[in-house]
PDB file of C-alpha atoms and ligand atoms in Angstrom:
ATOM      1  CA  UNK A   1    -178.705  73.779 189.146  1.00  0.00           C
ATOM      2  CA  UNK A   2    -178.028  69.943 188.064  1.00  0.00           C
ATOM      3  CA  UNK A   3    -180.039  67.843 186.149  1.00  0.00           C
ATOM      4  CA  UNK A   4    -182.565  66.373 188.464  1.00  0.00           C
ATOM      5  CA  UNK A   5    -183.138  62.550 187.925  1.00  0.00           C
ATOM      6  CA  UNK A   6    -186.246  62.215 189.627  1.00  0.00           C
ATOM      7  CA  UNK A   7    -188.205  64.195 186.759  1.00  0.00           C
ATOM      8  CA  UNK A   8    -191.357  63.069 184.938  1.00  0.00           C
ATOM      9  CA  UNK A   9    -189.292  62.413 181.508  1.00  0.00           C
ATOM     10  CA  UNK A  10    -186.398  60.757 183.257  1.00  0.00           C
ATOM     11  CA  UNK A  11    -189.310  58.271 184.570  1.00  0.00           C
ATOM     12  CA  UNK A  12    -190.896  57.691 180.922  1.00  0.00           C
ATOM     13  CA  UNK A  13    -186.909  57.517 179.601  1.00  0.00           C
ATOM     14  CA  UNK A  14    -186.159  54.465 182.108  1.00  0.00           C
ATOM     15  CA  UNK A  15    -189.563  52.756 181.521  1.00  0.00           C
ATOM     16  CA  UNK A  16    -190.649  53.239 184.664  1.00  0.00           C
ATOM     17  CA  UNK A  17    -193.875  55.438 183.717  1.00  0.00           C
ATOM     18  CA  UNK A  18    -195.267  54.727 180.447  1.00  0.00           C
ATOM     19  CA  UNK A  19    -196.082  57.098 177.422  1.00  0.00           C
ATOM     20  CA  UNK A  20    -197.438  57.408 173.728  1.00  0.00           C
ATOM     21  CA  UNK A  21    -194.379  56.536 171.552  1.00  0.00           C
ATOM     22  CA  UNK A  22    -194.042  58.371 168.158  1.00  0.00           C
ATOM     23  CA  UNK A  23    -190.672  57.335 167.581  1.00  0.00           C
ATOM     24  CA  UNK A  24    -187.312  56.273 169.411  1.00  0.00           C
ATOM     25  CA  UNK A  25    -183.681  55.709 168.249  1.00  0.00           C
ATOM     26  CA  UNK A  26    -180.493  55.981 169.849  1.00  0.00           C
ATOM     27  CA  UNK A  27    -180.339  59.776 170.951  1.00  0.00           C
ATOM     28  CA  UNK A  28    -184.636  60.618 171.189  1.00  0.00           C
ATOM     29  CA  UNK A  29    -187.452  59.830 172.302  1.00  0.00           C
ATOM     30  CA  UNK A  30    -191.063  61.636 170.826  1.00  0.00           C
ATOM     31  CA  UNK A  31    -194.183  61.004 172.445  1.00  0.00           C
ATOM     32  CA  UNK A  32    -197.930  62.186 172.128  1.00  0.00           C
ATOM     33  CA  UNK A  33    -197.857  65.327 175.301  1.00  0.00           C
ATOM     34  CA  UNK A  34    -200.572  63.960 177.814  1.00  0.00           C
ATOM     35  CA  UNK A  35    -202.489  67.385 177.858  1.00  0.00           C
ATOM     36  CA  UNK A  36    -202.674  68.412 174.051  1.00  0.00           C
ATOM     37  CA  UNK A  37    -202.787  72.213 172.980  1.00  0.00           C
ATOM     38  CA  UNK A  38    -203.429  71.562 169.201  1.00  0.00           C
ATOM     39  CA  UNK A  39    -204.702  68.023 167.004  1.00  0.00           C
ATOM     40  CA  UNK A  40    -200.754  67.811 166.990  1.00  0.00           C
ATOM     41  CA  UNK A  41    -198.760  67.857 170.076  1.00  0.00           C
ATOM     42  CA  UNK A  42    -195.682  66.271 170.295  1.00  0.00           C
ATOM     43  CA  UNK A  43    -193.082  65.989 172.519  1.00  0.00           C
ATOM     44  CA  UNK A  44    -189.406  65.339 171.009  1.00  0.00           C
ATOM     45  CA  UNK A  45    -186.681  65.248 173.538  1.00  0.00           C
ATOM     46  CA  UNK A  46    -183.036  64.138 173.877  1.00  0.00           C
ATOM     47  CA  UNK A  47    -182.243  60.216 175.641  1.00  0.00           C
ATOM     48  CA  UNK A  48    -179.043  62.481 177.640  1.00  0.00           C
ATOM     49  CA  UNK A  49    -179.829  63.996 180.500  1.00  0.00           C
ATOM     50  CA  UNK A  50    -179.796  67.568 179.593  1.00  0.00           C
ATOM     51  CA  UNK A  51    -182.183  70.059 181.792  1.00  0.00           C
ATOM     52  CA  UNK A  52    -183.164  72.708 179.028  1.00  0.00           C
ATOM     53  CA  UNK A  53    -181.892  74.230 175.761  1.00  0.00           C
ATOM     54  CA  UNK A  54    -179.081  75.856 177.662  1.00  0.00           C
ATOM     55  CA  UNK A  55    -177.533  72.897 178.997  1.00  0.00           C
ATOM     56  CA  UNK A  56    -178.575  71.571 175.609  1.00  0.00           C
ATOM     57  CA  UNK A  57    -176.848  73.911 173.212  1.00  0.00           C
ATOM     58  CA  UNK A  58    -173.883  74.027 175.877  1.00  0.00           C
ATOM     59  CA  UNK A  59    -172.988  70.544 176.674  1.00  0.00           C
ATOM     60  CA  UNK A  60    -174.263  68.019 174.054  1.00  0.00           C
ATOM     61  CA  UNK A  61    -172.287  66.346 170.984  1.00  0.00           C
ATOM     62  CA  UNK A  62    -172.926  67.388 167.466  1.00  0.00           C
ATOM     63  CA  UNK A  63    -174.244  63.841 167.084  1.00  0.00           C
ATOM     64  CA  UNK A  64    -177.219  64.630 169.498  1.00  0.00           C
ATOM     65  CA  UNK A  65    -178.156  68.065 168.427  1.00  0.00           C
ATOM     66  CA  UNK A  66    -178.474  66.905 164.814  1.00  0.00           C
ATOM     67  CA  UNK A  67    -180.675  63.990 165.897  1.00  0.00           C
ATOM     68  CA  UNK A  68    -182.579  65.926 167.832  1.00  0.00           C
ATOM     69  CA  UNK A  69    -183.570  68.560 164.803  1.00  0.00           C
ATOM     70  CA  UNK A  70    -183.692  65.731 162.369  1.00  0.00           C
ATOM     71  CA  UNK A  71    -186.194  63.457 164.058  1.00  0.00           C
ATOM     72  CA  UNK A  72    -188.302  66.670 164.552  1.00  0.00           C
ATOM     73  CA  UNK A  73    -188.481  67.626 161.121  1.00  0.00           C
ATOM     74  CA  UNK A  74    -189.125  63.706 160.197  1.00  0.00           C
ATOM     75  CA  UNK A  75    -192.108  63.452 162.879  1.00  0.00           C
ATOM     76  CA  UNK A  76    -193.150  66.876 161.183  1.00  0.00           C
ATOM     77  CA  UNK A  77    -193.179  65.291 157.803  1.00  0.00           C
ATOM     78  CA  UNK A  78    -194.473  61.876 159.115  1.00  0.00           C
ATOM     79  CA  UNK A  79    -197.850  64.035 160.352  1.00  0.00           C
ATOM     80  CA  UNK A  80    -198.193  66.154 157.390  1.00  0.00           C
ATOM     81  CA  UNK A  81    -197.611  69.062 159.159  1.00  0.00           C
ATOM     82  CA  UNK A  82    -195.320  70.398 156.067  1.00  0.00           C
ATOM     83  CA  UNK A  83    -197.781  70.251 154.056  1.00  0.00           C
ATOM     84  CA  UNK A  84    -199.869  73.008 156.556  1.00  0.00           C
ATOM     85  CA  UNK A  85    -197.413  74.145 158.458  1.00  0.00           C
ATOM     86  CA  UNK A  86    -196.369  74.195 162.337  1.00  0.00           C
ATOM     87  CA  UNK A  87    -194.840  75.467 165.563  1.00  0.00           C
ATOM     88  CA  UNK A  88    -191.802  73.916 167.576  1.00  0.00           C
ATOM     89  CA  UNK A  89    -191.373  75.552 171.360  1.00  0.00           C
ATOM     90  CA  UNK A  90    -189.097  74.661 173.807  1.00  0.00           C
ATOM     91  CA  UNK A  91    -189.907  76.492 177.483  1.00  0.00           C
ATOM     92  CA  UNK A  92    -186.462  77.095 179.056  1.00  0.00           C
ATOM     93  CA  UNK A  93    -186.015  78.427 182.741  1.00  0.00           C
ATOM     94  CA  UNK A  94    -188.358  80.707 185.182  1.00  0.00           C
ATOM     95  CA  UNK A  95    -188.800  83.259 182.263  1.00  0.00           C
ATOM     96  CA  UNK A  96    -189.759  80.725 179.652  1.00  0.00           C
ATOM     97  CA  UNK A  97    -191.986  78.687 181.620  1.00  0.00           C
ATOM     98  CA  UNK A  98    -190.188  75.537 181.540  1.00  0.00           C
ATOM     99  CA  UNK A  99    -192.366  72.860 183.782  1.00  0.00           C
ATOM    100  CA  UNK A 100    -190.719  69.483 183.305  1.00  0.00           C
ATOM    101  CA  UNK A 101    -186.532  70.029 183.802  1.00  0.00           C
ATOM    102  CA  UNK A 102    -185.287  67.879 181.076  1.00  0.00           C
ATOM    103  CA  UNK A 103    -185.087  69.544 177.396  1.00  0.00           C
ATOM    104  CA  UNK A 104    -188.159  69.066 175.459  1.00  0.00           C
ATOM    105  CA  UNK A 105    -189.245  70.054 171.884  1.00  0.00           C
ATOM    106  CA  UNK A 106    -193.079  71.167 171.559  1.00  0.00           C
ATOM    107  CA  UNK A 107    -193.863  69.817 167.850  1.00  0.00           C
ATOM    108  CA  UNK A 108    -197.518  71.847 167.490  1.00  0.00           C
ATOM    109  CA  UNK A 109    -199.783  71.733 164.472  1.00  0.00           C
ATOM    110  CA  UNK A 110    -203.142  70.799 162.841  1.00  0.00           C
ATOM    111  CA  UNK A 111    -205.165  73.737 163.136  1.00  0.00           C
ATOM    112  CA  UNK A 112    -204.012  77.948 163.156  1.00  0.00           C
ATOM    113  CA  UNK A 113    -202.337  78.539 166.406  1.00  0.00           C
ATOM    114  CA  UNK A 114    -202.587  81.704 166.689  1.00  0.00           C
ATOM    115  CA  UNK A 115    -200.318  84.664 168.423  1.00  0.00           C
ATOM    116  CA  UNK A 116    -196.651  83.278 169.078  1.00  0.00           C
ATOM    117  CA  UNK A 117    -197.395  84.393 172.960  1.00  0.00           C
ATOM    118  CA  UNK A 118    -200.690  85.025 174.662  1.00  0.00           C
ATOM    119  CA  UNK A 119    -199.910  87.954 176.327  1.00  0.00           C
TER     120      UNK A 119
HETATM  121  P1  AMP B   1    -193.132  72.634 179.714  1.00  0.00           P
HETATM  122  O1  AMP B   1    -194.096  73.542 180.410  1.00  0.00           O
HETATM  123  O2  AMP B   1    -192.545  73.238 178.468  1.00  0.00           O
HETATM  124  O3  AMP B   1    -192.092  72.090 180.659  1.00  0.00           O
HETATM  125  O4  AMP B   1    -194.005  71.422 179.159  1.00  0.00           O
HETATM  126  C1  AMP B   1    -194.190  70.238 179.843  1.00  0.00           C
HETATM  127  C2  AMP B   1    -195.178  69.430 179.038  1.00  0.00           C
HETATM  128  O5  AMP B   1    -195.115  68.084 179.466  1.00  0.00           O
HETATM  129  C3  AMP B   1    -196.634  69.872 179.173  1.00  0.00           C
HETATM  130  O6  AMP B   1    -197.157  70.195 177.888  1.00  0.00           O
HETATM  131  C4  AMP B   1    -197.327  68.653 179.796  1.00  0.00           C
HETATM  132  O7  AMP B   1    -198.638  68.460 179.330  1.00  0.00           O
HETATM  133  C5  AMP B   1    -196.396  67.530 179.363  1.00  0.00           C
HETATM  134  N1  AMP B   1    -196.404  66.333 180.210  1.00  0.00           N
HETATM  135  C6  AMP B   1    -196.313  66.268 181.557  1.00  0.00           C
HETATM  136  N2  AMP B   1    -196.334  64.982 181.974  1.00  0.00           N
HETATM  137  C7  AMP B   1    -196.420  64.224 180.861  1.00  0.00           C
HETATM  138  C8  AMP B   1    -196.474  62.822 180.619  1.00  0.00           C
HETATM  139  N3  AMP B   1    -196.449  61.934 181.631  1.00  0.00           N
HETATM  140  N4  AMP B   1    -196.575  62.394 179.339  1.00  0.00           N
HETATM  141  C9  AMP B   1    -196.625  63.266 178.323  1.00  0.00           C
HETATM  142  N5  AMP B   1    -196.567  64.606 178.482  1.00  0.00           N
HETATM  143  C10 AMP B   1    -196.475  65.081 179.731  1.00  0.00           C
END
């Protein structure tokens, strides 16, 4: 399956839906996730249009894939959440439970989270 334009990231990429900017440069976007799991959740994904970490890890330049893991780690810093530690999760496919269809890094922290999967 193809990347699918029409997606809810796509929209907030192009402006045309708005969303809580942590940080942009030229290869990511982060932004507060409108339905928070933890004090900290923050989404970190790439500006190409890549449809999960498969596509991801398969199709994108060195370039991106270091800016992508860079800017998380710097957002992680920039909250603190070194300090106390942190998830990252990134849903990919059927299996993983992937909702939205363009890559996205889950940056979770600011209180125990728990068991890695709840069930
Ligand atoms: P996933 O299930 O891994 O695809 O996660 C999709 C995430 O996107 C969920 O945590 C949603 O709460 C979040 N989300 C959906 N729409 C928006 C939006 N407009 N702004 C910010 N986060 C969103």
């Amino acid at each position: 399956m193809s990347y699918d334009d029409s997606n809810i990231f796509a929209k907030i990429l192009k402006g045309d839906i708005p969303c809580k900017k942590v940080h942009e440069d030229d290869h990511v976007l982060a932004f507060h996730d409108i339905n928070p799991q933890a004090p900290v959740h923050i989404l970190v994904i790439p500006k190409g249009a890549y449809k999960d970490m498969d596509d991801f890890t398969k199709n994108a330049s060195a370039d991106e894939i270091a800016a992508l893991f860079r800017v998380l780690g710097d957002i992680a810093r920039a909250q603190g959440l070194d300090e106390t530690g942190y998830r990252v999760i990134s849903n990919c496919g059927a299996n993983g439970g992937q909702e939205v269809p363009h890559l996205h890094l889950h940056l979770l922290g600011g209180r125990k989270l728990g068991r890695m999967l709840a069930a």
